[in-house]
Coordinates of N, CA and C in Angstrom, one line a residue:
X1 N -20.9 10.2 21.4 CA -20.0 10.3 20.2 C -18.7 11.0 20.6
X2 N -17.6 10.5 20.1 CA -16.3 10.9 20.1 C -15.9 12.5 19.2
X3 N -15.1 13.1 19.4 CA -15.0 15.2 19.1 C -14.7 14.6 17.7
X4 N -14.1 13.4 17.1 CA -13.7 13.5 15.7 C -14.2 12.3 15.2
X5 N -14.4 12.6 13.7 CA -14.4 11.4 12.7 C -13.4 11.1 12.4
X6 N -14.2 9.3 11.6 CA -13.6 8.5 11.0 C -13.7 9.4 9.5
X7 N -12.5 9.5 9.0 CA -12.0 9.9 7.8 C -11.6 9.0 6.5
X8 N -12.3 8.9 5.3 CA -12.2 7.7 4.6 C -12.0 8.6 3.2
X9 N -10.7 8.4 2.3 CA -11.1 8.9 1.2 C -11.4 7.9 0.0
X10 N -12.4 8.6 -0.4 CA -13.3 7.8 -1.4 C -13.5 8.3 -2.6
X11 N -13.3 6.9 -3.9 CA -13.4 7.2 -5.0 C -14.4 6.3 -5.6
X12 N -14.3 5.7 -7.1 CA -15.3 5.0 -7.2 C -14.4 3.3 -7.7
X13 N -13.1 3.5 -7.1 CA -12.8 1.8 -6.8 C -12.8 0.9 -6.0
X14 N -12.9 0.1 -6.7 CA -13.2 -1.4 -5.2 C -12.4 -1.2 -4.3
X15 N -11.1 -0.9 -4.1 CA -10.3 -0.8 -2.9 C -11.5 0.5 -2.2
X16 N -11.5 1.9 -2.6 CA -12.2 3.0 -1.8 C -13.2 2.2 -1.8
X17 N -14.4 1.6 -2.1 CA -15.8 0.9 -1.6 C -15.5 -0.3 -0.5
X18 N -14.0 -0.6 -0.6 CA -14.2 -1.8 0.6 C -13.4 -0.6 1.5
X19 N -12.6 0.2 1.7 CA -12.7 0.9 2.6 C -13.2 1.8 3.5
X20 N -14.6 2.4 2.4 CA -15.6 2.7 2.9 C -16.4 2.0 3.7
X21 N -16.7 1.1 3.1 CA -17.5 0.1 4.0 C -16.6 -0.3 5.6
X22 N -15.1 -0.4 5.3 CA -14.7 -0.7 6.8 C -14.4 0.6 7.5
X23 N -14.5 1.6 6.8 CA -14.8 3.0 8.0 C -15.8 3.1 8.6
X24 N -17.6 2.5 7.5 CA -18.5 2.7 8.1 C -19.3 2.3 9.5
X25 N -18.0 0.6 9.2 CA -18.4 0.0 10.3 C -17.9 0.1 11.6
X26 N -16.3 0.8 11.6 CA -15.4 1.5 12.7 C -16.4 2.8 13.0
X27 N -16.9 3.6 12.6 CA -17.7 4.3 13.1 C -18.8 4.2 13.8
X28 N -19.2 3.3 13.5 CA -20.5 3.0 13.9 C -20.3 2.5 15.4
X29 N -19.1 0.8 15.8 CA -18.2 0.3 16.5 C -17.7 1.4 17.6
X30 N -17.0 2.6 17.5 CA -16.8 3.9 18.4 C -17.9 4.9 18.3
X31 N -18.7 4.8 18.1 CA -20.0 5.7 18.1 C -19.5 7.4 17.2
X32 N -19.4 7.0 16.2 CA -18.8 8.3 16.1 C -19.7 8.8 14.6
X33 N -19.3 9.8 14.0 CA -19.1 10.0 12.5 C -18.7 9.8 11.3
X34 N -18.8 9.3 10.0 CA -17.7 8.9 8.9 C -17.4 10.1 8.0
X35 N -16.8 10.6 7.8 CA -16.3 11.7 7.0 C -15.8 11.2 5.9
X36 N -16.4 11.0 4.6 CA -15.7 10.7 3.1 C -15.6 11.8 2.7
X37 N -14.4 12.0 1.8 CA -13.9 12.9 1.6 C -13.3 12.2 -0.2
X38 N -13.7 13.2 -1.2 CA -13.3 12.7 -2.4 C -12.7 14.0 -3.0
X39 N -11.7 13.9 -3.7 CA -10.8 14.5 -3.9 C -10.3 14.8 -4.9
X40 N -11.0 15.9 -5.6 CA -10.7 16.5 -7.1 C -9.6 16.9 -7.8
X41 N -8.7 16.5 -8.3 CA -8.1 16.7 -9.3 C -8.1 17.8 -10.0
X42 N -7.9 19.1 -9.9 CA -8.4 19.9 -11.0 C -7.6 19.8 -12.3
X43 N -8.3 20.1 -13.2 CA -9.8 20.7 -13.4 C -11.2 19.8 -13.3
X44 N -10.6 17.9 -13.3 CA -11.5 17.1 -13.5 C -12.9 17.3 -12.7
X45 N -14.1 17.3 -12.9 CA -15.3 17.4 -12.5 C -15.6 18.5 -11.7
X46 N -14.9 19.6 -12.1 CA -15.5 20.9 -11.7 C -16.4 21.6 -13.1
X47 N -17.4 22.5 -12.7 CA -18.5 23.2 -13.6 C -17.5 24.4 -14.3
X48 N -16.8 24.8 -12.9 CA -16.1 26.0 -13.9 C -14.5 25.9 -13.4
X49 N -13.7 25.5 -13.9 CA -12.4 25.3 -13.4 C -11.2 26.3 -13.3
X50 N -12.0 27.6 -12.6 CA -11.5 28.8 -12.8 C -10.1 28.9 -10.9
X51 N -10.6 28.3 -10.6 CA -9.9 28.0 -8.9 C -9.1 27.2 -8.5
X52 N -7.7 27.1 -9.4 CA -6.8 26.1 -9.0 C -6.1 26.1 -7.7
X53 N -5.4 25.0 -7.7 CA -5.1 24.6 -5.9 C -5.2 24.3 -4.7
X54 N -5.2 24.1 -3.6 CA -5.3 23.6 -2.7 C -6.6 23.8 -2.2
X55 N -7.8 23.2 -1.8 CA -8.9 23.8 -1.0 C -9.3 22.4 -0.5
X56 N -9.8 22.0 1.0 CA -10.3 21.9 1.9 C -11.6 21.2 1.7
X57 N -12.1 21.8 1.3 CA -14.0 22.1 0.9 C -14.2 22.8 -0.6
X58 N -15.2 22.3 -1.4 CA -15.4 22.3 -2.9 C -16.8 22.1 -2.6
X59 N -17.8 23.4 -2.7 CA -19.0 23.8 -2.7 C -19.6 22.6 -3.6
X60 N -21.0 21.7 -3.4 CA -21.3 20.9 -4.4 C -21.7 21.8 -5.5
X61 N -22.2 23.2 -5.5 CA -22.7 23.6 -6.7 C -21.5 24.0 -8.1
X62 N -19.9 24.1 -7.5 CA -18.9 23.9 -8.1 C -18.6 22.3 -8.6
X63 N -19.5 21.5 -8.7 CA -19.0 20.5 -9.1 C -20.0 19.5 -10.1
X64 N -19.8 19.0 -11.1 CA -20.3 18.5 -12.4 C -21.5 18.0 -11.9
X65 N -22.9 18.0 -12.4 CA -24.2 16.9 -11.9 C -23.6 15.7 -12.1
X66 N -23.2 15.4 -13.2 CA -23.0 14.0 -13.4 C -21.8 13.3 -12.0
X67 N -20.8 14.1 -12.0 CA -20.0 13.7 -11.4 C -20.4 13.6 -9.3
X68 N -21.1 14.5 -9.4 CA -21.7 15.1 -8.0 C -22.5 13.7 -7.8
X69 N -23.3 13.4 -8.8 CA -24.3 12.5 -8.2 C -24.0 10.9 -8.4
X70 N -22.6 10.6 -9.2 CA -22.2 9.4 -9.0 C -21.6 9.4 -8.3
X71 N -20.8 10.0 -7.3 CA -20.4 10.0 -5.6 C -21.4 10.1 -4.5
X72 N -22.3 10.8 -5.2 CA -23.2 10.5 -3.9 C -23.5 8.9 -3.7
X73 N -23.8 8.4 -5.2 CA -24.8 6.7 -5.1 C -23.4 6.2 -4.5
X74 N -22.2 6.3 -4.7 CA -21.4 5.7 -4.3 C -20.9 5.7 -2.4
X75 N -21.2 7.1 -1.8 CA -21.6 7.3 -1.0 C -22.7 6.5 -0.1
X76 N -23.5 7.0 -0.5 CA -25.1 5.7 -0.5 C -25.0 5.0 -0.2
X77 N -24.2 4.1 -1.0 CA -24.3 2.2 -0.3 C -24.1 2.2 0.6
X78 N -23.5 2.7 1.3 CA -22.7 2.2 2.4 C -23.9 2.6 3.7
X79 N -24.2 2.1 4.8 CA -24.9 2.2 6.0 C -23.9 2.8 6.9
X80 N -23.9 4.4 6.5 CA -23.0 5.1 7.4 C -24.0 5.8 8.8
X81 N -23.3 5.7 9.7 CA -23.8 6.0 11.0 C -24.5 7.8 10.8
X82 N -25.4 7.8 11.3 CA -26.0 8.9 11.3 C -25.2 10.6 11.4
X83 N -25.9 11.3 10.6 CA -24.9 12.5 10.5 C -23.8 12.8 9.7
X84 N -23.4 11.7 9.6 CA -22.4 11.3 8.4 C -22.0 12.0 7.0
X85 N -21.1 12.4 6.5 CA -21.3 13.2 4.9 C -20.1 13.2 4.0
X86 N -20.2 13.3 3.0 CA -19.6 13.2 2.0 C -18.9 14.4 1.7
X87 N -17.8 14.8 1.4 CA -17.3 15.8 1.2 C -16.2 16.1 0.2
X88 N -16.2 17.3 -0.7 CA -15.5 17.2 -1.7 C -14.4 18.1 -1.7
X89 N -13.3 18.1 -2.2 CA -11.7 18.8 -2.2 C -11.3 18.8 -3.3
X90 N -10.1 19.8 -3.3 CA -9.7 20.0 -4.5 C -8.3 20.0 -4.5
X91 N -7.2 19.4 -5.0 CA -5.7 19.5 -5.1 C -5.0 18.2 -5.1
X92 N -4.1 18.0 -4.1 CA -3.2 16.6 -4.1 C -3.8 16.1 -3.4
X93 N -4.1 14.6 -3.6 CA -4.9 13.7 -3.0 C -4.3 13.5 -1.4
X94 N -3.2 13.5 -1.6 CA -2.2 12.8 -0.5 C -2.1 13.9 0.4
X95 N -2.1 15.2 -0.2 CA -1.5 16.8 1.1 C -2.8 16.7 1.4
X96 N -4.5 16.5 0.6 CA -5.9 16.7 1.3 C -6.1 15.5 2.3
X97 N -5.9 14.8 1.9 CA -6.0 13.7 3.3 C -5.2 13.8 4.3
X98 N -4.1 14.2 4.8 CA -3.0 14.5 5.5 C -3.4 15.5 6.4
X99 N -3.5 16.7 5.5 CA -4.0 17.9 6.5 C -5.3 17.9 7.1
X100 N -6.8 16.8 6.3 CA -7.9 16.7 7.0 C -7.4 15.7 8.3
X101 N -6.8 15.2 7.9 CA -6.2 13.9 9.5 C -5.9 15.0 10.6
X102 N -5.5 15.8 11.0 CA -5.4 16.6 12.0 C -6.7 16.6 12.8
X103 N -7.9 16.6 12.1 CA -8.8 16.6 13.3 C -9.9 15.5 12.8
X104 N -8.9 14.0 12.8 CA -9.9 12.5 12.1 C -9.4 12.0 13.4
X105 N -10.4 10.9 13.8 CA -10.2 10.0 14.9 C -8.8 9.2 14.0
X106 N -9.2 8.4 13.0 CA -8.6 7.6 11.8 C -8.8 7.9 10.4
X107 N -7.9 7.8 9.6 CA -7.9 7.6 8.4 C -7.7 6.1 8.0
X108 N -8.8 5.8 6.8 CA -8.8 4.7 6.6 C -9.0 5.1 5.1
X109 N -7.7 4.3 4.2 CA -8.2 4.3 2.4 C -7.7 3.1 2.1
X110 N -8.3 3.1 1.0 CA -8.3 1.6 0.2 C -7.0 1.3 -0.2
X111 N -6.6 0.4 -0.8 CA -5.1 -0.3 -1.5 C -5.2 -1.0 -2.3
X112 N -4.7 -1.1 -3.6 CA -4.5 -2.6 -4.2 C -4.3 -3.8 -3.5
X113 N -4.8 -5.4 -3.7 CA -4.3 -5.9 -3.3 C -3.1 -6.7 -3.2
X114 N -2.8 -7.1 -2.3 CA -0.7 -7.2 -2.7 C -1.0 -8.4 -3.0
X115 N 0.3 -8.9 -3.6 CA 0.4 -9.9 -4.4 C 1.8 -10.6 -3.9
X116 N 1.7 -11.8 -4.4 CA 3.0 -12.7 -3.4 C 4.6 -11.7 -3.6
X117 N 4.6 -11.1 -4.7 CA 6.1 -10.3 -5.4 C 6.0 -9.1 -4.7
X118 N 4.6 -8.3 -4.5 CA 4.7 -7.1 -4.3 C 3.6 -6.8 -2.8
X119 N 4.3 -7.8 -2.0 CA 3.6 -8.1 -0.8 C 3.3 -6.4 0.1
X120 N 4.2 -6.0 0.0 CA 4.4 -4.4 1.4 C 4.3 -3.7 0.2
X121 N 3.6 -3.5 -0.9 CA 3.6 -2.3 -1.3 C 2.3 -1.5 -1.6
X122 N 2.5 -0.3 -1.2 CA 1.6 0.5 -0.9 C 1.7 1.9 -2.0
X123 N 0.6 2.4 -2.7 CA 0.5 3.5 -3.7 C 1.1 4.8 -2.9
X124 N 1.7 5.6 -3.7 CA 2.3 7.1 -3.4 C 1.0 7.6 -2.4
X125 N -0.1 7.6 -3.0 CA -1.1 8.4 -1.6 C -0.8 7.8 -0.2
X126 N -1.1 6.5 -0.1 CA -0.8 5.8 1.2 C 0.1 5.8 1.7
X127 N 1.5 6.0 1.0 CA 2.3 5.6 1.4 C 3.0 7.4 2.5
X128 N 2.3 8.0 1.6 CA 2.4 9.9 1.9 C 1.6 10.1 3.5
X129 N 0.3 9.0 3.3 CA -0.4 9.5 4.3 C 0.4 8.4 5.7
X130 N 0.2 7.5 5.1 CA 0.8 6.6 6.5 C 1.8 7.9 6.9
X131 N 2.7 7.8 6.2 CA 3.9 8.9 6.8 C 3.6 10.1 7.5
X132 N 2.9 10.9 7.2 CA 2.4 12.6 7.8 C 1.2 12.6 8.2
X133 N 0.3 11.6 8.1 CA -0.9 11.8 8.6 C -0.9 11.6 10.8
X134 N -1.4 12.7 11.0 CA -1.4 13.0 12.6 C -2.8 11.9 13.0
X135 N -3.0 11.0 12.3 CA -3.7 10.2 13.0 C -3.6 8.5 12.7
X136 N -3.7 7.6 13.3 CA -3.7 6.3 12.8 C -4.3 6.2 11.3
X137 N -3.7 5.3 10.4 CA -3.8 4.8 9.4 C -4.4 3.6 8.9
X138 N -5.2 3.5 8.3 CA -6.0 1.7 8.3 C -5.7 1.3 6.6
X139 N -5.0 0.8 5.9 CA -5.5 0.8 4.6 C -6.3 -0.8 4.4
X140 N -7.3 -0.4 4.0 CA -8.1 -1.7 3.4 C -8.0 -1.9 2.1
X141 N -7.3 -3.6 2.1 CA -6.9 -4.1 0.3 C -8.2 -3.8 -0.7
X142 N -8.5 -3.9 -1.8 CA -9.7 -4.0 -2.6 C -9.9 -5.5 -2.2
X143 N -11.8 -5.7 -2.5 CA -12.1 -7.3 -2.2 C -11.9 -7.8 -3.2
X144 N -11.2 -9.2 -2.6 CA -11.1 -10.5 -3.6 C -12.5 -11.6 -2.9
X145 N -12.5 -12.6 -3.7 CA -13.3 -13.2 -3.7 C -12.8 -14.7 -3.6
X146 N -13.2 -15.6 -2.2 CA -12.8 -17.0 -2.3 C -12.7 -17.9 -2.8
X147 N -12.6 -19.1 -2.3 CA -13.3 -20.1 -3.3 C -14.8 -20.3 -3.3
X148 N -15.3 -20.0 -2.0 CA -16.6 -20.4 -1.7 C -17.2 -19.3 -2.5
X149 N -17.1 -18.5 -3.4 CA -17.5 -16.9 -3.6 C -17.9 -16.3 -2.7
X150 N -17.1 -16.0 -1.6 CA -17.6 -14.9 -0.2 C -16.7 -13.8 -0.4
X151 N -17.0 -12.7 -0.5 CA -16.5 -11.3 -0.2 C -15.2 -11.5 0.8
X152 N -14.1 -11.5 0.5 CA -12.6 -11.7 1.3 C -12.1 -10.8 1.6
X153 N -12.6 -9.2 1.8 CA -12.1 -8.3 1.7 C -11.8 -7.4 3.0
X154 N -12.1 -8.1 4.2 CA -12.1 -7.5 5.1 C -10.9 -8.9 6.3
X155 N -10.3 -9.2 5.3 CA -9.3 -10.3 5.8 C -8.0 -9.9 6.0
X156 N -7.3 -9.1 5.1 CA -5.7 -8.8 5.0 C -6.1 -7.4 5.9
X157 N -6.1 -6.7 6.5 CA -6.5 -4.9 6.9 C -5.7 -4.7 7.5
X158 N -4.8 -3.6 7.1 CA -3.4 -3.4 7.9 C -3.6 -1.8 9.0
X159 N -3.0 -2.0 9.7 CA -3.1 -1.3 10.5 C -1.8 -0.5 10.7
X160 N -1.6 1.0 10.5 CA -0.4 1.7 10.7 C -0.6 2.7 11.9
X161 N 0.3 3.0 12.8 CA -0.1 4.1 13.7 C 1.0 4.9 14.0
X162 N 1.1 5.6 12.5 CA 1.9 6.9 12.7 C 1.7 8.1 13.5
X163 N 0.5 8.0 13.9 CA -0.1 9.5 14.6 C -0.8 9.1 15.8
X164 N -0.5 7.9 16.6 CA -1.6 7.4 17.7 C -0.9 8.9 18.6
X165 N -0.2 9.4 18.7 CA -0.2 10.4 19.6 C -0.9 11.2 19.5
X166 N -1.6 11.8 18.3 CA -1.8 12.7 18.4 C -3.3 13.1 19.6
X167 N -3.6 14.3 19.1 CA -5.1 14.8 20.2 C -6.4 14.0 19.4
X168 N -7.4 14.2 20.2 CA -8.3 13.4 19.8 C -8.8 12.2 20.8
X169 N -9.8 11.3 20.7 CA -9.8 10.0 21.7 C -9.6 9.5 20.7
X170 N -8.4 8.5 20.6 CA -8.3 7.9 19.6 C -8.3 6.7 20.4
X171 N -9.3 5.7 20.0 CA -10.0 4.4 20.0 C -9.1 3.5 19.8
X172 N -8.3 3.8 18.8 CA -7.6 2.6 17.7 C -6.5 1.7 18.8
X173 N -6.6 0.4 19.1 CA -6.0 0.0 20.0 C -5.5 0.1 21.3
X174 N -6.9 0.5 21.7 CA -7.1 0.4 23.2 C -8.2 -1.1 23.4
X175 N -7.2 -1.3 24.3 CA -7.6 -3.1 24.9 C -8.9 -2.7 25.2
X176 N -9.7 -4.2 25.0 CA -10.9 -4.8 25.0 C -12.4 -3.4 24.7
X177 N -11.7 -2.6 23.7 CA -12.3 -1.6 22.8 C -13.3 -2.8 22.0
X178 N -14.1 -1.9 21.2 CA -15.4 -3.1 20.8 C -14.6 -2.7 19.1
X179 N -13.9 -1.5 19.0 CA -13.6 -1.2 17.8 C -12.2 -2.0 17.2
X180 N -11.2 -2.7 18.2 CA -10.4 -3.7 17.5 C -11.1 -5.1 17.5
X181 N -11.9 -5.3 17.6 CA -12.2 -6.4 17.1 C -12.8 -6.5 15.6
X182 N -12.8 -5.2 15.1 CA -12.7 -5.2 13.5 C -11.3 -5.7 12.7
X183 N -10.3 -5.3 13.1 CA -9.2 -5.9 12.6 C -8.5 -7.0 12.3

């Protein structure tokens, strides 16, 4: 196993579920860890919303049953590589993902998918993290669906590498790696 995870933040939309899913399988591909990370909003789905600001880590017992356990099933689906976990935060979506990338192999989050008008465009989170995040960036579109009805969602997957320098073994395009042949 590689010193760091794959870092995915996850919510409960199709873009975060098809990104999850293509973190789970990049981890698994570099032998590593998946680290989902979901990211609270305060005061939304806290028990007592007495702790505003920035935090890292959000104790599960600080956080709603209802809300706690429909991240986990969302968590769940996915066949993440062993060891693996779910983890919850609290503040700007964009500054929590950024500063967990300091010690992610990659960050990989979901995206709308673009449309012929609004081909390169990317939401304020993504667009915050591509920019400052110290590690490569993956955003995976939300799935669409073909003609044939087959799951299309792992077709468009863009790849940004604003932080390939950083520390870490970062995997992410290095030739005849078993992990770019996800791309």
């Amino acid at each position: 196993m590689t010193a760091w995870p794959v870092l995915v933040g996850l919510d409960d939309s199709p873009p975060a579920h098809a990104a999850h899913r293509w973190a789970a399988r990049y981890a698994h591909a570099i032998g590593t860890v998946l680290q989902a990370v979901h990211v609270l909003e305060w005061p939304i789905g806290l028990r007592d919303p007495k702790r505003a600001g920035t935090r890292l880590r959000v104790e599960p017992d600080e956080i709603a049953d209802l809300y706690l356990r429909g991240m986990h099933r969302v968590f769940n689906d996915v066949a993440a590589p062993p060891g693996s976990m779910l983890h919850f935060a609290q503040g700007d979506v964009a500054d929590v993902l950024v500063r967990l990338s300091e010690q992610a192999e990659l960050l990989v989050l979901g995206t709308r998918q673009a449309t012929r008008r609004r081909r390169y465009l990317a939401g304020a989170v993504n667009r915050h993290c591509i920019t400052y995040a110290d590690c490569p960036v993956v955003t995976v579109p939300q799935p669409t669906t073909t003609r044939a009805g087959h799951n299309a969602d792992q077709r468009h997957t863009v790849l940004t590498t604003s932080g390939v320098g950083a520390p870490g073994n970062r995997h992410l395009g290095t030739p005849g790696s078993s992990a770019t042949s996800l791309l």
